[in-house]
CSV table of C-alpha atoms in Angstrom, one decimal:
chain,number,residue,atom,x,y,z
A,197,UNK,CA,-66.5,-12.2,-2.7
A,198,UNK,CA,-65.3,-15.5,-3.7
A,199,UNK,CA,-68.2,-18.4,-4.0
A,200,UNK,CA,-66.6,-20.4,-0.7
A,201,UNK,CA,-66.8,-17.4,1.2
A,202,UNK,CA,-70.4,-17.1,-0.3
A,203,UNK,CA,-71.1,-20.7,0.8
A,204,UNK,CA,-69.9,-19.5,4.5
A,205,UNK,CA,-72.0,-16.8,4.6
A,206,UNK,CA,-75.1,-18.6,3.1
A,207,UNK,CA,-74.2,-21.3,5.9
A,208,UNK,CA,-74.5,-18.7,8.5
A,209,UNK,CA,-77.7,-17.0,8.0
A,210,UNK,CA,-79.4,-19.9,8.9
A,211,UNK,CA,-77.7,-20.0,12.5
A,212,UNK,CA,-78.5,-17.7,15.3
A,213,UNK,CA,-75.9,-14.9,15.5
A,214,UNK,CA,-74.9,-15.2,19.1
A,215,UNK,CA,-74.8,-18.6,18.5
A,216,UNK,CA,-71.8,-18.4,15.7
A,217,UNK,CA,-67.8,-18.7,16.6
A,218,UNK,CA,-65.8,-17.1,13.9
A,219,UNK,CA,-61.9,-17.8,13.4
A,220,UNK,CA,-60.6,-15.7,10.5
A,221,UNK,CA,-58.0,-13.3,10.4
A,222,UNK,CA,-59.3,-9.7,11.5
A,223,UNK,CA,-59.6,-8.7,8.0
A,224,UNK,CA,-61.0,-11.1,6.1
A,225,UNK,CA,-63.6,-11.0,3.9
A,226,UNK,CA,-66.1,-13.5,5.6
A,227,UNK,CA,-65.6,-11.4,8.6
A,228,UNK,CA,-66.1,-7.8,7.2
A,229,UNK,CA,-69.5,-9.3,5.6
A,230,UNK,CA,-70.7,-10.3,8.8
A,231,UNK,CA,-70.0,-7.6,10.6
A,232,UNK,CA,-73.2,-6.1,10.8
A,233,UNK,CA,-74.2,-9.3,13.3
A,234,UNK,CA,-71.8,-7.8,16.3
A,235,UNK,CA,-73.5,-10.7,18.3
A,236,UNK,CA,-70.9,-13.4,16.5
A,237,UNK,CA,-67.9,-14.0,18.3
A,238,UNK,CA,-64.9,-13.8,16.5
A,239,UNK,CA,-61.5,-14.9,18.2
A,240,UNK,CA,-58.2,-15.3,16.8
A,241,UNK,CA,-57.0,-18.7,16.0
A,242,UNK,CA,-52.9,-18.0,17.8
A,243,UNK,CA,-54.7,-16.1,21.3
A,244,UNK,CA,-57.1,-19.0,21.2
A,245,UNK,CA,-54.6,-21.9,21.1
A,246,UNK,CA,-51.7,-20.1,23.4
A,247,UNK,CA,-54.8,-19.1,25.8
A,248,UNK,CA,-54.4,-15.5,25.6
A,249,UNK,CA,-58.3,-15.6,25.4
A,250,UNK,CA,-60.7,-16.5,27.7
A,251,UNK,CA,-61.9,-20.1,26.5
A,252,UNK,CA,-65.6,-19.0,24.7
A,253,UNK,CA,-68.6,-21.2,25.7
A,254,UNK,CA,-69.7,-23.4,22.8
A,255,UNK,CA,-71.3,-22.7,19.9
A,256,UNK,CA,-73.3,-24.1,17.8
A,257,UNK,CA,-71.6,-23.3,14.8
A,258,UNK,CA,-67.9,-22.7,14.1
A,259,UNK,CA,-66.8,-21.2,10.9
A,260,UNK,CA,-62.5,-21.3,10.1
A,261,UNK,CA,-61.3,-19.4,6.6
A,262,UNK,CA,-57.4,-18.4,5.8
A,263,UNK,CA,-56.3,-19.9,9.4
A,264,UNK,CA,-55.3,-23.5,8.7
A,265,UNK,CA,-52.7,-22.2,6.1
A,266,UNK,CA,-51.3,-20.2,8.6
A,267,UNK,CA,-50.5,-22.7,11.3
A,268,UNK,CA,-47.9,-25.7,11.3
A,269,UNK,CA,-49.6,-28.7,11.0
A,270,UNK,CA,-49.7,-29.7,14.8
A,271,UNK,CA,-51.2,-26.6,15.4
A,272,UNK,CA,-53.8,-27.1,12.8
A,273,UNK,CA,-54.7,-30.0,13.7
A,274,UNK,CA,-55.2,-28.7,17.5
A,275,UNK,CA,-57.3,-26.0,16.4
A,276,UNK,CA,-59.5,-28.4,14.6
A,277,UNK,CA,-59.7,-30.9,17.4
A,278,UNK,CA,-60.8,-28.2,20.1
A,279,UNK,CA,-63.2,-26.4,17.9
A,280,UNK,CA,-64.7,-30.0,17.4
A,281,UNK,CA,-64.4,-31.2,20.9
A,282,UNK,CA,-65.0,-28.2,22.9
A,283,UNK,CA,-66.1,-25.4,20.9
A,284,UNK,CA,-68.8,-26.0,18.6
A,285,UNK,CA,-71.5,-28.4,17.5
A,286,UNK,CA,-71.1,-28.0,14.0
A,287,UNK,CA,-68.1,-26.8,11.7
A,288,UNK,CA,-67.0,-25.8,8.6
A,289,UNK,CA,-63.5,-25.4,7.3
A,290,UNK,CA,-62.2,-23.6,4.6
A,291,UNK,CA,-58.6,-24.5,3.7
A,292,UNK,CA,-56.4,-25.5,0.6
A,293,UNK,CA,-56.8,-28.8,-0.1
A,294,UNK,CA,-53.0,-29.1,-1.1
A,295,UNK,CA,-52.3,-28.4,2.4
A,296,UNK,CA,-54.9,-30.3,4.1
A,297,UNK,CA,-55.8,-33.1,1.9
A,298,UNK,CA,-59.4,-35.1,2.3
A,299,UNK,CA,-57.8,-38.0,4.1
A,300,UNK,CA,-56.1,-35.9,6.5
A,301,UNK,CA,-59.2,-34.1,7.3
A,302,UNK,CA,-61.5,-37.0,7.3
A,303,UNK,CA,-58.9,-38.6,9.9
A,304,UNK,CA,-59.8,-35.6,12.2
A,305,UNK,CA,-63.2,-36.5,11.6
A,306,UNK,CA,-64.7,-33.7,8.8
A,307,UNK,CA,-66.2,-34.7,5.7
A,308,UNK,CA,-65.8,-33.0,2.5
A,309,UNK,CA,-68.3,-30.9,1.9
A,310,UNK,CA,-67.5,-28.9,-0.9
A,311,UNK,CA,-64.2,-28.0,-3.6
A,312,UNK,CA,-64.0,-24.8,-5.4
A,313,UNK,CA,-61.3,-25.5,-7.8
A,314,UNK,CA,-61.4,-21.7,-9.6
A,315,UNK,CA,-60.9,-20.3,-6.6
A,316,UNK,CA,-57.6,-20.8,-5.2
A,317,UNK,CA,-58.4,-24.5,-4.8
A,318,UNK,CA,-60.5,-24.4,-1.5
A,319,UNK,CA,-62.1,-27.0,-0.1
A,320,UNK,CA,-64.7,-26.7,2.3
A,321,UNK,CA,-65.2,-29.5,5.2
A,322,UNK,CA,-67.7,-30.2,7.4
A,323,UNK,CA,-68.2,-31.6,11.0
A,324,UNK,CA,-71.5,-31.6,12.7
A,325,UNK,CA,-71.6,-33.8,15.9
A,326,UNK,CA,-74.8,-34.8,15.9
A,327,UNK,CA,-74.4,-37.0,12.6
A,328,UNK,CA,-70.3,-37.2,12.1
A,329,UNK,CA,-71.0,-41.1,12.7
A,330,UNK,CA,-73.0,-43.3,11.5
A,331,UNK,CA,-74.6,-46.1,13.5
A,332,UNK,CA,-73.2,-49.4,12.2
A,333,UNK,CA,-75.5,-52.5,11.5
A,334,UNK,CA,-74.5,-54.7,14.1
A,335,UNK,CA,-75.0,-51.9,17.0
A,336,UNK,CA,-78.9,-52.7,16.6
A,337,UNK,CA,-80.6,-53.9,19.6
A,338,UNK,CA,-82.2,-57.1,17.2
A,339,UNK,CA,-78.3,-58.5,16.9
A,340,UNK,CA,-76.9,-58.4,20.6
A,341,UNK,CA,-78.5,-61.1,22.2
A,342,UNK,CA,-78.1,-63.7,19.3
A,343,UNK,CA,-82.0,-64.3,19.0
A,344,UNK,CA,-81.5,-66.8,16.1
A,345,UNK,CA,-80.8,-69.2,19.0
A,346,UNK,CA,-83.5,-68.5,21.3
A,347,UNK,CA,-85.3,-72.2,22.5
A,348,UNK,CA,-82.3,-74.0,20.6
A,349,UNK,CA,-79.9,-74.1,23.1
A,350,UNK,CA,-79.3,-74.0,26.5
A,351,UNK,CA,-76.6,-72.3,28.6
């Protein structure tokens, strides 16, 4: 097994299984190693997006590998959004770089988490929506009712 698919796996051990969404082709590696965790729902990434399948509860994790490349770009990027939106808490996506570029992912809002050059070129993003942004400066409770000019002014 390659060292992304590794990271994968590593990445879900430390989540519950019944917890866990997988999207993977039926017979891919990631998903014959975690096979002996039955409790992980796996769905197909065409059912899920023509709504052949039952839309699953979320998760708190999502894990995509050797889908991306196989979907036009719209459709891509609509599996990425409703994994992200609707689907799961956290995710990580495994996909050629070459076809889904860093910017282009970042715009959908992952982060680059990780590029295995040796293997295949892979690249490994990550969304997690309880820290995809971060709070800017001026959002700070100090800042919004101008205090500098407290007792200077009146108005």
């Amino acid at each position: 097994m390659s060292i992304p698919l590794l990271d994968l796996q590593r990445i879900a051990t430390n989540f519950a299984p019944h917890s866990i969404l997988l999207v993977t082709p039926p017979d891919h590696p990631l998903a014959a190693s975690l096979a002996d965790r039955p409790e992980i729902l796996r769905v197909d990434a065409t059912n899920l997006l023509e709504g052949k399948t039952d839309m699953p509860p979320r998760r708190r994790l999502a894990l995509v590998a050797d889908t991306l490349e196989h979907l036009s770009a719209s459709r891509g990027e609509t599996l990425i959004a409703l994994l992200r939106d609707r689907l799961a808490e956290t995710l990580y996506c495994l996909a050629d770089p070459e076809q889904w570029p860093a910017p282009r992912m970042l715009a959908l809002g992952l982060q680059p988490f990780d590029v295995y050059p040796r293997d295949g070129g892979a690249a490994l993003y990550h969304f997690d929506l309880y820290d995809y942004k971060r709070t800017p400066d001026w959002l700070n409770p100090c800042n919004w009712a101008n205090p500098e000019q407290w007792n200077k002014h009146r108005w």
